Coordinates of C-alpha atoms in Angstrom, one line a residue:
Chain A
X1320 CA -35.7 -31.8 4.3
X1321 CA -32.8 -33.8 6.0
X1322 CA -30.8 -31.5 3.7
X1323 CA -31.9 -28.3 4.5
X1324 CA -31.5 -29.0 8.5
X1325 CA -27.9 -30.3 7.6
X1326 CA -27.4 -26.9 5.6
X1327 CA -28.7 -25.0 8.9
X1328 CA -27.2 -26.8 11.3
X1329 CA -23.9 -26.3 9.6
X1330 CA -24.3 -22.6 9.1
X1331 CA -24.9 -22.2 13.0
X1332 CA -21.8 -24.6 13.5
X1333 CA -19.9 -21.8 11.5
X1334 CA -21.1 -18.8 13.4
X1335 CA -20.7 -20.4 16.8
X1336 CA -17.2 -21.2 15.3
X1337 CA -16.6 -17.6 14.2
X1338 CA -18.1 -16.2 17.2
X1339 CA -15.5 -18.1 18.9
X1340 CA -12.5 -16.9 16.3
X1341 CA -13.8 -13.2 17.8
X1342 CA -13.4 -13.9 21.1
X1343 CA -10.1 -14.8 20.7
X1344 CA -9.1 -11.6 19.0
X1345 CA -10.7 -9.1 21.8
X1346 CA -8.8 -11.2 24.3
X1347 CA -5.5 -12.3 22.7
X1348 CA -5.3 -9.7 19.6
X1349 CA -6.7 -6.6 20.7
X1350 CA -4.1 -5.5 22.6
X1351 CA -2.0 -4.8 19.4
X1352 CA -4.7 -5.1 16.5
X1353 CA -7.3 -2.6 15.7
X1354 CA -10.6 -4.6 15.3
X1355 CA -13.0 -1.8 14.9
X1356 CA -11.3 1.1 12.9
X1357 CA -10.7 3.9 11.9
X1358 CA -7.1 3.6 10.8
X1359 CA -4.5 6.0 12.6
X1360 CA -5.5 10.1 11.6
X1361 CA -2.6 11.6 13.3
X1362 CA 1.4 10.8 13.4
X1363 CA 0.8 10.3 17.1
X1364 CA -1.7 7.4 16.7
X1365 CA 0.3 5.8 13.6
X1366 CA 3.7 6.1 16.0
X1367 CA 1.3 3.9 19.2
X1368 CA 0.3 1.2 16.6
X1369 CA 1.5 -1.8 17.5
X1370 CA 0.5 -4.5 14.7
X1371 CA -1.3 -3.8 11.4
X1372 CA -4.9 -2.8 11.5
X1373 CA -7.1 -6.0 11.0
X1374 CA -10.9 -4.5 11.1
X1375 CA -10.6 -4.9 7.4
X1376 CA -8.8 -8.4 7.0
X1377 CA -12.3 -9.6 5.1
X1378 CA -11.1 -7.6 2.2
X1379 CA -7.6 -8.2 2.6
X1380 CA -6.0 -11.6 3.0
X1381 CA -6.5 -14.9 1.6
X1382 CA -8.4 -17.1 3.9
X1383 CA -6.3 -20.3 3.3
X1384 CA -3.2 -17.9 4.1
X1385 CA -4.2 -16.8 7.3
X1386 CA -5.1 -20.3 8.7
X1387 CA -1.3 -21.3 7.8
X1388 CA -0.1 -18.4 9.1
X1389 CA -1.5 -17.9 12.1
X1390 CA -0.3 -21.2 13.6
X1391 CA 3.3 -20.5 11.6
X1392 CA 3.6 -17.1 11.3
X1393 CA 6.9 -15.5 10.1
X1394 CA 8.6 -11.9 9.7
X1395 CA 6.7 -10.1 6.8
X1396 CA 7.9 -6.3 7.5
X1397 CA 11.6 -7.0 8.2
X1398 CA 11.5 -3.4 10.1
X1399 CA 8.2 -4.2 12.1
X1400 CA 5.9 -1.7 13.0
X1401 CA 6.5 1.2 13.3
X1402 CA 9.6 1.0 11.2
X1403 CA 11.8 3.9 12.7
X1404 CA 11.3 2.0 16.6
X1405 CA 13.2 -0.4 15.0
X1406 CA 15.9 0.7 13.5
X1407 CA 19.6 2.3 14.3
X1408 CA 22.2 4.0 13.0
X1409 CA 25.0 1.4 11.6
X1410 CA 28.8 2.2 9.8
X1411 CA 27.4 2.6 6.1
X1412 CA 23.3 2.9 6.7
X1413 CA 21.1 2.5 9.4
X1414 CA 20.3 -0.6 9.8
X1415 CA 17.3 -2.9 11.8
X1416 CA 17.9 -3.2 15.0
X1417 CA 16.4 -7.2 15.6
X1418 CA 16.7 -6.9 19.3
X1419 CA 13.6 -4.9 19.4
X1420 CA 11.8 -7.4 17.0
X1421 CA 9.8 -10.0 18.9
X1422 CA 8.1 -13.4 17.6
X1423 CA 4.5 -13.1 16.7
X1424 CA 2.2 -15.0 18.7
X1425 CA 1.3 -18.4 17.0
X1426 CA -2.4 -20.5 17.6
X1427 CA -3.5 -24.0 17.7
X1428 CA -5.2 -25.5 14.5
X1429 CA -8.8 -24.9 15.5
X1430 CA -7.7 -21.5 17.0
X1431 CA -6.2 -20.5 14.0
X1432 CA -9.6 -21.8 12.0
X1433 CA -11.9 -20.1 13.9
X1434 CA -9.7 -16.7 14.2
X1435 CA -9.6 -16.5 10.0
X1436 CA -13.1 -17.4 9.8
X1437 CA -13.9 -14.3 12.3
X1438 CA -11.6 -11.6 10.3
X1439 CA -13.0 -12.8 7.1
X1440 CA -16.0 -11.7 8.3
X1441 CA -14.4 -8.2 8.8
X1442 CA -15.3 -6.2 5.2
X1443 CA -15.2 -2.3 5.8
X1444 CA -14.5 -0.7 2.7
X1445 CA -15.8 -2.9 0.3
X1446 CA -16.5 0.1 -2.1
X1447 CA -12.8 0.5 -2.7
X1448 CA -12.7 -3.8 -3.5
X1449 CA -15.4 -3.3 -5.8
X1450 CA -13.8 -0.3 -8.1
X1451 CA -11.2 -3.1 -8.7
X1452 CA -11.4 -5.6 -12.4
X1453 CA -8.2 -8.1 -12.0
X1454 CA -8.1 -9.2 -16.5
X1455 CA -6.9 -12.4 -17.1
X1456 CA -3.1 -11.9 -18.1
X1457 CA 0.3 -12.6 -17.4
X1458 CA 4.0 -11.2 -17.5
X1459 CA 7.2 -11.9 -17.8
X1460 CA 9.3 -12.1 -14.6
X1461 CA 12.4 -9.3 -16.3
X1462 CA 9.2 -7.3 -17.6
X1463 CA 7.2 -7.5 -13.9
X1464 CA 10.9 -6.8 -12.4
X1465 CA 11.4 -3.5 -15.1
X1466 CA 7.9 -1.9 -14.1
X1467 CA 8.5 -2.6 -10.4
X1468 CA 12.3 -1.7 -9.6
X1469 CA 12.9 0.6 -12.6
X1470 CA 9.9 2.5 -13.9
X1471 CA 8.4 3.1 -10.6
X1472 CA 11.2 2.6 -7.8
X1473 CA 8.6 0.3 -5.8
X1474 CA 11.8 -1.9 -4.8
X1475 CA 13.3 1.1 -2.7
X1476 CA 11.1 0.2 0.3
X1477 CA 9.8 -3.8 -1.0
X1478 CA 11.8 -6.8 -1.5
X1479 CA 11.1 -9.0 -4.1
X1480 CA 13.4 -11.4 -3.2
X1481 CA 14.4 -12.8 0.4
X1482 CA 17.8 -10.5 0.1
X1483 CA 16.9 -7.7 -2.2
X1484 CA 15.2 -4.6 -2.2
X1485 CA 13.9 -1.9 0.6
X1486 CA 13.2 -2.8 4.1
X1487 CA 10.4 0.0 5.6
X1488 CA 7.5 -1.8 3.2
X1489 CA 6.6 -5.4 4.0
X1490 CA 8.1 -8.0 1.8
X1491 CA 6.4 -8.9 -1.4
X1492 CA 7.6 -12.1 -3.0
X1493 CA 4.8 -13.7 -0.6
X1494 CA 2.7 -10.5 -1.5
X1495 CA 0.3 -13.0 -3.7
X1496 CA -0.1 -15.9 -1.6
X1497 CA -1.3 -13.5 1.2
X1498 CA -3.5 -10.8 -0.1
X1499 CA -6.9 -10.6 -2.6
X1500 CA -5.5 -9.5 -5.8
X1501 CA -8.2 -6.4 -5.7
X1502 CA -6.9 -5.8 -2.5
X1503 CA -3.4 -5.5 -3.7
X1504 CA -4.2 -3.2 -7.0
X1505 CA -6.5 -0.8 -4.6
X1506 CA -3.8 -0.5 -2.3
X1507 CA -1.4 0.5 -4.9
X1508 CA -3.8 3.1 -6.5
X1509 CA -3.9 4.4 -3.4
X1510 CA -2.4 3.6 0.2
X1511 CA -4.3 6.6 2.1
X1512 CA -7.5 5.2 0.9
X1513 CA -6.9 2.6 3.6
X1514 CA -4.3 4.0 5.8
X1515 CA -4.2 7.6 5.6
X1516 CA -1.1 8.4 7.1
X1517 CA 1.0 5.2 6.2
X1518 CA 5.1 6.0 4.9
X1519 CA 3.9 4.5 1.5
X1520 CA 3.7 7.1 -1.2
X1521 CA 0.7 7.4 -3.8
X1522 CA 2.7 6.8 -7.1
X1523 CA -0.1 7.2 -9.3
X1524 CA 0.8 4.2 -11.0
X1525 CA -1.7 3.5 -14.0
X1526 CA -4.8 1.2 -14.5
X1527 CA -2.0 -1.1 -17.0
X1528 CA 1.2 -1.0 -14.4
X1529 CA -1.6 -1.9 -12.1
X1530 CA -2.9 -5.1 -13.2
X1531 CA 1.0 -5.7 -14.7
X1532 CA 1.9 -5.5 -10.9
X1533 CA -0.9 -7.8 -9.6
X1534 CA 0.2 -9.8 -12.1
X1535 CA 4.0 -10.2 -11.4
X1536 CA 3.1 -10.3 -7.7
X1537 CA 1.0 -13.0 -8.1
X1538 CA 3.9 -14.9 -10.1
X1539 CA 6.5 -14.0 -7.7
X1540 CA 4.9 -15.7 -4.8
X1541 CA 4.0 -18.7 -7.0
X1542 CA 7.9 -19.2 -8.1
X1543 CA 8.5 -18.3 -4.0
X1544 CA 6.0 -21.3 -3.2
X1545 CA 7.4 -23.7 -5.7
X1546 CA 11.1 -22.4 -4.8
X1547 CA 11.2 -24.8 -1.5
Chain B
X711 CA -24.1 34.9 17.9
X712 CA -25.7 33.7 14.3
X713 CA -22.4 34.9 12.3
X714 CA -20.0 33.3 14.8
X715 CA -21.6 29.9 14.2
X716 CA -21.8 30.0 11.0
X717 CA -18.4 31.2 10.9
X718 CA -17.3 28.3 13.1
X719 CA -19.4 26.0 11.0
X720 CA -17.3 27.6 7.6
X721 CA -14.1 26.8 9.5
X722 CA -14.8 23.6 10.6
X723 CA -15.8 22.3 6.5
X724 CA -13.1 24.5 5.0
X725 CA -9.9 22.4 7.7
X726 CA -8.4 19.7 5.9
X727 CA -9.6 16.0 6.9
X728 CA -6.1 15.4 8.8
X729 CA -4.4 18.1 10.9
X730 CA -1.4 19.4 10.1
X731 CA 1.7 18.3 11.5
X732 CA 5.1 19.4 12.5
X733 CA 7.6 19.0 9.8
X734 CA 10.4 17.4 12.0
X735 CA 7.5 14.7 12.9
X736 CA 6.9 14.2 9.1
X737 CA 10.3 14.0 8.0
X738 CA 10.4 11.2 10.6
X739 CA 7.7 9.0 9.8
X740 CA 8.1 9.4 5.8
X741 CA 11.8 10.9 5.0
X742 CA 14.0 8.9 7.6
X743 CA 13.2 5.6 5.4
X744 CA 15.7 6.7 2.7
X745 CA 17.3 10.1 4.2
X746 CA 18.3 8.6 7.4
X747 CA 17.9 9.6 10.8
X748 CA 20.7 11.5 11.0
X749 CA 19.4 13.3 7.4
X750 CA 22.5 12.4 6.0
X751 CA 21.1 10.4 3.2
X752 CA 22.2 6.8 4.9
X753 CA 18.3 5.2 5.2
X754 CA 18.0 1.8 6.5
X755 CA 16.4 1.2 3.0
X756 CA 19.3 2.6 0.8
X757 CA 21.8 -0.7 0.2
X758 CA 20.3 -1.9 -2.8
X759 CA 19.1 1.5 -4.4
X760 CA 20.6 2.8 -7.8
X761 CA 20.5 6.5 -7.0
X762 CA 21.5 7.4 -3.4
X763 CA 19.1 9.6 -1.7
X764 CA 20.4 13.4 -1.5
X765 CA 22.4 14.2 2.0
X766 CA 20.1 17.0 3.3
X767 CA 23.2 18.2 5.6
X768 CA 25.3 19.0 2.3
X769 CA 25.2 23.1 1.8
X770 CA 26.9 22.8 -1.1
X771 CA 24.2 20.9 -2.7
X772 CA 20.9 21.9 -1.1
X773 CA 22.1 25.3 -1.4
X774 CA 21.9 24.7 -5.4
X775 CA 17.9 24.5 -4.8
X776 CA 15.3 27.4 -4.3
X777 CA 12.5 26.9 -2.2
X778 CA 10.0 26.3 -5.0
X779 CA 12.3 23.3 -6.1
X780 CA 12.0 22.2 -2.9
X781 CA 8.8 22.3 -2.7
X782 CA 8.0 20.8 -6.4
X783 CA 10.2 17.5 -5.8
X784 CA 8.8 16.9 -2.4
X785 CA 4.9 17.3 -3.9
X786 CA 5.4 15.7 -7.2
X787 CA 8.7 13.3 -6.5
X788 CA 12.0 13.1 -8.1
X789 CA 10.4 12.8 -11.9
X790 CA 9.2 16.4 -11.9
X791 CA 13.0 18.2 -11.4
X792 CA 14.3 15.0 -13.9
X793 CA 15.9 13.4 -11.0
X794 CA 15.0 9.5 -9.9
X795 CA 12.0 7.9 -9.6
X796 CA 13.5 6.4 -6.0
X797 CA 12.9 9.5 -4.6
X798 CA 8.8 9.5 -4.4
X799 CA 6.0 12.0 -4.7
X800 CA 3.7 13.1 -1.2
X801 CA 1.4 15.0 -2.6
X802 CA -1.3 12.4 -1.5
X803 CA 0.4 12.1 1.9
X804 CA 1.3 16.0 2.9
X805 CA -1.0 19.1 2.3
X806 CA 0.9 21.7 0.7
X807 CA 1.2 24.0 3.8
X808 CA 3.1 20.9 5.3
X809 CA 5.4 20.8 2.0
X810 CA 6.2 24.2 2.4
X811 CA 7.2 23.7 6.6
X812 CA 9.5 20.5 5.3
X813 CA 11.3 22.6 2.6
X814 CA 12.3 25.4 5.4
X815 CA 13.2 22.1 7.6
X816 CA 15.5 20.9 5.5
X817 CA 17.0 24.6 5.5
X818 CA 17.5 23.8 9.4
X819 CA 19.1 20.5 8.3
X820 CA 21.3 21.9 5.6
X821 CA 21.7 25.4 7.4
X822 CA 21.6 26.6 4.4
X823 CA 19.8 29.3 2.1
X824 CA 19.3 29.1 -1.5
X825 CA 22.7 30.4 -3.5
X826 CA 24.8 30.2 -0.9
X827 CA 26.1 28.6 1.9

């Protein structure tokens, strides 16, 4: 009995804690965040966007992730959002212009607690989560590198190292340590399914360079973690 | 009255789920990435690429490609006309009627026709 009345008095605990992370996000998030959806349908609202969409960060992101994160968050899209605000024309390419790029608000512990437990509780389009199997398996880091840069020219827009590769996608050496894997192979089967009019391409990569990618992802960020 | 709803109701299922946009507003949000925004081929993405994306002000070159080309390696990427992989497929991101506007864009761009300059 004592039991159960600790169970319930701990699940209310974590609503009234949640209920606090959404507070926090209508007042200190909104403002650049979509919390509700839908995702931009026309080049005009994708252009106004000012942060990625978060009314489905349930099915996207690693809890554990966020929490760090949010209290230490660094530059994931070295081009920000939307890319072509950011950038200039330079002597052999254009190039980022990082005087437009501002810091990313950061939280408090408990802030940053309460926010992750309220966006995990975000999970709009779970049907496209659950079409997803991640097998058991691994991959070589020149065979991951081979499907990624040369078979399907994912590296012209992705780095996969701190200084190397494309600079318009987000960076995805930490690409494991921040996203589901289901998440990550969805997204590559197809990026409109989530963001209809987002600047990355369906490549129709197949179910086996799928879960080889989740795979090599998922190693990348590991060897990134134990790196430093 | 009855023929012009249904009409409007036939029009309304048969539109695409996203409207069409303007090709110089396309070309910016997904060409500009590797062509540049000058078009020129010089993409803020471009340093660490193996194939450099086509200059889509050279007439000499985009002159060497009919409209259908066009249109087939913009819809189905570089693979289809046995060019690079780095240069990507929109099918799943353009309707064809917005293919077709971008391949007489880039005409603007090279201000050129197909054979000749």
């Amino acid at each position: 009995m004592k039991k159960v009345l600790f169970a319930m008095a701990l699940a209310l605990a974590q609503t009234a804690w949640a209920d606090g992370g959404m507070d926090i996000l209508k007042s200190q998030c909104s403002s650049c965040h979509n919390l509700t959806g839908p995702a931009p349908q026309t080049l005009k609202e994708l252009w106004a966007r000012k942060g990625p969409d978060l009314f489905y960060a349930g099915n996207k992101y690693r809890k554990e992730w966020l929490v760090q994160w949010l209290q230490n968050p660094t530059r994931i899209r070295p081009a920000g959002e939307f890319y072509e605000d950011h950038i200039k024309p330079g002597e052999k390419h254009d190039e980022i212009d990082p005087a437009t790029l501002k810091p990313h608000v950061s939280l408090s512990k408990d802030d940053a607690q309460a926010v992750a437990d309220a966006l995990m509780t975000l999970k709009p389009k779970s049907d496209l989560i659950a079409k997803e199997k991640i097998e058991e398996g691994t991959i070589s880091k020149s065979m991951g590198e081979m499907v990624f840069d040369k078979f399907l020219g994912c590296m012209a827009c992705h780095r996969i190292e701190p200084d190397y590769g494309g600079l318009s996608g987000p960076e995805l050496y930490t690409a494991g340590d921040r996203l589901q894997p289901e998440y990550i192979a969805s997204y590559i089967r197809s990026p409109q399914a989530w963001d209809p009019k987002i600047w990355m391409p369906n490549k129709h990569v197949s179910d086996m360079n799928i879960q080889k990618l989740v795979h090599y992802l998922e190693a990348l960020s590991q060897e990134n973690k134990n790196g430093k | 009255m009855g023929n012009k709803l249904i009409f409007l109701t036939l029009l309304a299922l048969s539109l695409p789920a996203l409207a069409k946009e303007a090709a110089r507003d396309n070309y910016r949000t997904y060409c500009v990435q590797c062509h540049g925004m000058a078009g020129n081929g010089k993409g803020v993405n471009i340093r660490d690429m193996s194939v450099q994306p086509r200059d889509h002000t050279d007439a000499k070159a985009m002159s060497a490609r009919s409209d259908d080309t066009l249109f087939k390696v913009i819809k189905e990427g570089g693979l289809s006309i046995d060019k690079s992989v780095l240069m990507p497929p929109w099918g799943d991101t353009l309707s064809d009627d917005e293919i077709r506007d971008m391949a007489q864009y880039l005409r603007t761009l090279c201000k050129c026709k197909f054979g000749g300059n």
